[in-house]
mmCIF file of C-alpha atoms in Angstrom:
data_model
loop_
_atom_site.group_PDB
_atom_site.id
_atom_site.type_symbol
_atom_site.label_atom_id
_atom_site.label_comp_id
_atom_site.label_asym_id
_atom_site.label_seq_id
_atom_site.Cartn_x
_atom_site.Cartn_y
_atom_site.Cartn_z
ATOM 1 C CA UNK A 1 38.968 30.264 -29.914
ATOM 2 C CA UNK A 2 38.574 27.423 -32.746
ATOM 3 C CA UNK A 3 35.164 26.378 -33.733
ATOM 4 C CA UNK A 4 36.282 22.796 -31.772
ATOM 5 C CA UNK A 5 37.376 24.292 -29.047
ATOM 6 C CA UNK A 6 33.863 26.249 -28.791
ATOM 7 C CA UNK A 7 31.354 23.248 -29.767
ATOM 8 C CA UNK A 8 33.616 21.568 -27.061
ATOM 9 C CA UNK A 9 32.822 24.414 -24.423
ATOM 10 C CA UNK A 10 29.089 24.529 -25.680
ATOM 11 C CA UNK A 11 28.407 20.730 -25.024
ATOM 12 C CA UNK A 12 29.691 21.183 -21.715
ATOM 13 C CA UNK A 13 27.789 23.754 -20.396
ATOM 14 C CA UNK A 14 24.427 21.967 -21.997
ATOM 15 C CA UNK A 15 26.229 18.649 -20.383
ATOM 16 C CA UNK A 16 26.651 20.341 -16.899
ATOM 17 C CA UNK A 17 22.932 22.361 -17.061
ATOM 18 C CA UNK A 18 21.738 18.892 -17.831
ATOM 19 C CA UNK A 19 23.506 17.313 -14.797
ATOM 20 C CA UNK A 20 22.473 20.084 -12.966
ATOM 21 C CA UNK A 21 18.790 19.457 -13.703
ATOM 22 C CA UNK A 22 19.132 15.961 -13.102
ATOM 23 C CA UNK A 23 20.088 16.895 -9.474
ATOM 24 C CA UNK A 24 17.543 19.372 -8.578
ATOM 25 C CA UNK A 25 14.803 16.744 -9.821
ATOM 26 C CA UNK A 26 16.311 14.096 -8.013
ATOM 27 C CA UNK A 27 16.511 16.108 -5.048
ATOM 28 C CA UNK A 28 13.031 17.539 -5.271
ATOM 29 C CA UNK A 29 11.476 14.083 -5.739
ATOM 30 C CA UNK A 30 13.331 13.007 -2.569
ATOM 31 C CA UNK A 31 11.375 16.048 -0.409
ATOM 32 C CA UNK A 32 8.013 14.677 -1.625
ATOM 33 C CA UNK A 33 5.897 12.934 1.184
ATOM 34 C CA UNK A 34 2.983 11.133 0.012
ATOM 35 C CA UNK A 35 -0.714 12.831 1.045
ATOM 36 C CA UNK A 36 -3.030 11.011 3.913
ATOM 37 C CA UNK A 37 -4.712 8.105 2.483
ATOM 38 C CA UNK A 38 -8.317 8.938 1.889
ATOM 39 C CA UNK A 39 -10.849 7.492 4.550
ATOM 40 C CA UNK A 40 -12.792 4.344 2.953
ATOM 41 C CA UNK A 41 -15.528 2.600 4.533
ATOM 42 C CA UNK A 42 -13.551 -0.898 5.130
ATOM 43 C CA UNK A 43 -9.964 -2.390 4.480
ATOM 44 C CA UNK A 44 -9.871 -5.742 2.318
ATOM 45 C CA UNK A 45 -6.965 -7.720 2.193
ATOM 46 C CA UNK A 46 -6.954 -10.025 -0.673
ATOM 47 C CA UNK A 47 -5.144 -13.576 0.628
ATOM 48 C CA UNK A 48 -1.906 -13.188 2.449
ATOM 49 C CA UNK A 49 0.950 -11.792 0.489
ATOM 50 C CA UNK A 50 4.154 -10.196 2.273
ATOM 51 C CA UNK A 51 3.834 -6.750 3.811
ATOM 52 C CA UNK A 52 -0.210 -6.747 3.102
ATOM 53 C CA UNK A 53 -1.232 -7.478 6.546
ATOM 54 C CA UNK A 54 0.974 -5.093 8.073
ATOM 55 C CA UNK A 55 0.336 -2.379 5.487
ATOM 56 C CA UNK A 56 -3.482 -2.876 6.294
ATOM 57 C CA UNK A 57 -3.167 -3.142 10.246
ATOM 58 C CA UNK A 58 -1.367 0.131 9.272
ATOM 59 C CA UNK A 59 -4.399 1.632 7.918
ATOM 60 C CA UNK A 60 -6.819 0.096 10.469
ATOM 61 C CA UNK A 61 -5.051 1.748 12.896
ATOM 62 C CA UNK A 62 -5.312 5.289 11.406
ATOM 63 C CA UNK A 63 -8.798 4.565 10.984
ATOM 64 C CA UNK A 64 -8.293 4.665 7.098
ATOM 65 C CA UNK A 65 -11.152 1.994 7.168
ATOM 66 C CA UNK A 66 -14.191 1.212 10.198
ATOM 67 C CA UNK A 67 -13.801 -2.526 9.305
ATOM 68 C CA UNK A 68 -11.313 -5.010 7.481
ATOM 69 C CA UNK A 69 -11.769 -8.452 5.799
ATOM 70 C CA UNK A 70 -9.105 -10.332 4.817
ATOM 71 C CA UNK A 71 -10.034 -12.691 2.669
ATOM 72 C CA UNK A 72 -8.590 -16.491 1.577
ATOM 73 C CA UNK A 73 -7.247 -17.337 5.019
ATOM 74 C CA UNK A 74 -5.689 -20.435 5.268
ATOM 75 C CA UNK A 75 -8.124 -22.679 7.552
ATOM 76 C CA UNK A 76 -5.092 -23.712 9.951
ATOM 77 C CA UNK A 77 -4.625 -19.786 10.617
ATOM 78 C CA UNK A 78 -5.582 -19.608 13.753
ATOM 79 C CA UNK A 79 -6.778 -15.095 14.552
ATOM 80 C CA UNK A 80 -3.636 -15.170 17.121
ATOM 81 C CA UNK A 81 -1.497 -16.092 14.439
ATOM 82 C CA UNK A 82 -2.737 -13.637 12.099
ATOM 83 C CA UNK A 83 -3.393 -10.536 14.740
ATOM 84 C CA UNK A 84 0.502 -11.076 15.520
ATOM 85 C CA UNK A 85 1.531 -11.345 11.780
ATOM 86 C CA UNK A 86 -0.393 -7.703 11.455
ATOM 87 C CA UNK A 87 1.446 -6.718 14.607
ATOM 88 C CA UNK A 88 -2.322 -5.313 16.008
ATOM 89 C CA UNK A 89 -3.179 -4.714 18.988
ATOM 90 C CA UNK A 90 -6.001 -7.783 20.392
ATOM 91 C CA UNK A 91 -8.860 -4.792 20.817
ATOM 92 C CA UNK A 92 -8.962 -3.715 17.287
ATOM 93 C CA UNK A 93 -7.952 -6.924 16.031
ATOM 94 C CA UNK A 94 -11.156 -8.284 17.798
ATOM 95 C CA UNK A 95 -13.213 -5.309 16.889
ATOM 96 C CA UNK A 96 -12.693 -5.017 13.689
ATOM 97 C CA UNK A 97 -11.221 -7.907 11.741
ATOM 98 C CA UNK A 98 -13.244 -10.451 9.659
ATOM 99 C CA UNK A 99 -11.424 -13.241 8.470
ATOM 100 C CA UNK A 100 -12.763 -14.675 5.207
ATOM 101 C CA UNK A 101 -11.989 -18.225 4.796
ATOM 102 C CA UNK A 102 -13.622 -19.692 1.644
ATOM 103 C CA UNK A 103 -11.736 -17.793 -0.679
ATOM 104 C CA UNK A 104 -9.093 -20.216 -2.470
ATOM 105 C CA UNK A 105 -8.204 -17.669 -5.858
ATOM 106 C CA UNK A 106 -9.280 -14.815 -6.966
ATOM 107 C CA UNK A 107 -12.718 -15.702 -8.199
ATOM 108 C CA UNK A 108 -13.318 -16.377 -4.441
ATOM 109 C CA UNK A 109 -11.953 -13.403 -3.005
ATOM 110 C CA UNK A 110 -14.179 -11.532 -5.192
ATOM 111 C CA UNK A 111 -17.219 -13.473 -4.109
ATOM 112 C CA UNK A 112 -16.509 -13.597 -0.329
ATOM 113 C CA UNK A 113 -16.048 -9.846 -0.217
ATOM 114 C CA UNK A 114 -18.924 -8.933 -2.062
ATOM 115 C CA UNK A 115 -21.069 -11.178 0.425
ATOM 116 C CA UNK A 116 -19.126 -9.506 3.123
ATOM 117 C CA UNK A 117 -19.500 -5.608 2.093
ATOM 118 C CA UNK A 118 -23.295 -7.112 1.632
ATOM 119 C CA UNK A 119 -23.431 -8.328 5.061
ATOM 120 C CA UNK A 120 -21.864 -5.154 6.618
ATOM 121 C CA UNK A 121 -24.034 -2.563 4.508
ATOM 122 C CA UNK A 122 -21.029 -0.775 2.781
ATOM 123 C CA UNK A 123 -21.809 0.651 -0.321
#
């Protein structure tokens, strides 16, 4: 065998273990589920943003939280509009939301859920 035809055999067995690799990463990644989310005291939502209220209704309903805020609603939000934008049921919409509605940026949000954890003796 000439020394090309070897460095040509050596790269591709380090080329195909490399591939090889690749694939088993790849496909271990894939099997990986995330763990439970911790339980927290309370849920806060910080203004609307897509997927948010349904990722928190989410955890609500696992009882990842006791209580959710979500701050910065819009004043013309009516609770119906919001409960069916979470896609939660009216009970534990109505037993355990808090809609926070002097928020207008972040500064706000900040303030309105501090006064809130404040009001509902979270630590």
């Amino acid at each position: 065998m000439t020394p090309g035809a070897l460095l040509r055999l050596a790269s591709f067995v380090v080329l195909a273990l490399l591939v090889a690799g690749f694939v088993a990463f790849s496909a271990h990644v894939a099997s990986l589920r995330p763990e439970q989310a911790a339980r927290g005291d309370a849920i806060i939502v910080l203004t609307v943003g897509e997927g948010r209220l349904t990722a928190a209704s989410e955890l609500l309903e696992r009882r990842a939280g006791s209580r959710m805020l979500i701050s910065g609603v819009h004043p013309d939000v009516t609770p119906d509009e919001l409960r069916a934008a979470m896609g939660a049921s009216a009970p534990l919409f109505d037993c355990c939301v808090d809609l926070g509605r002097e928020a207008a940026d972040t500064v706000g949000n900040a303030r309105e859920t501090a006064a809130w954890v404040d009001e509902h003796g979270f630590d």
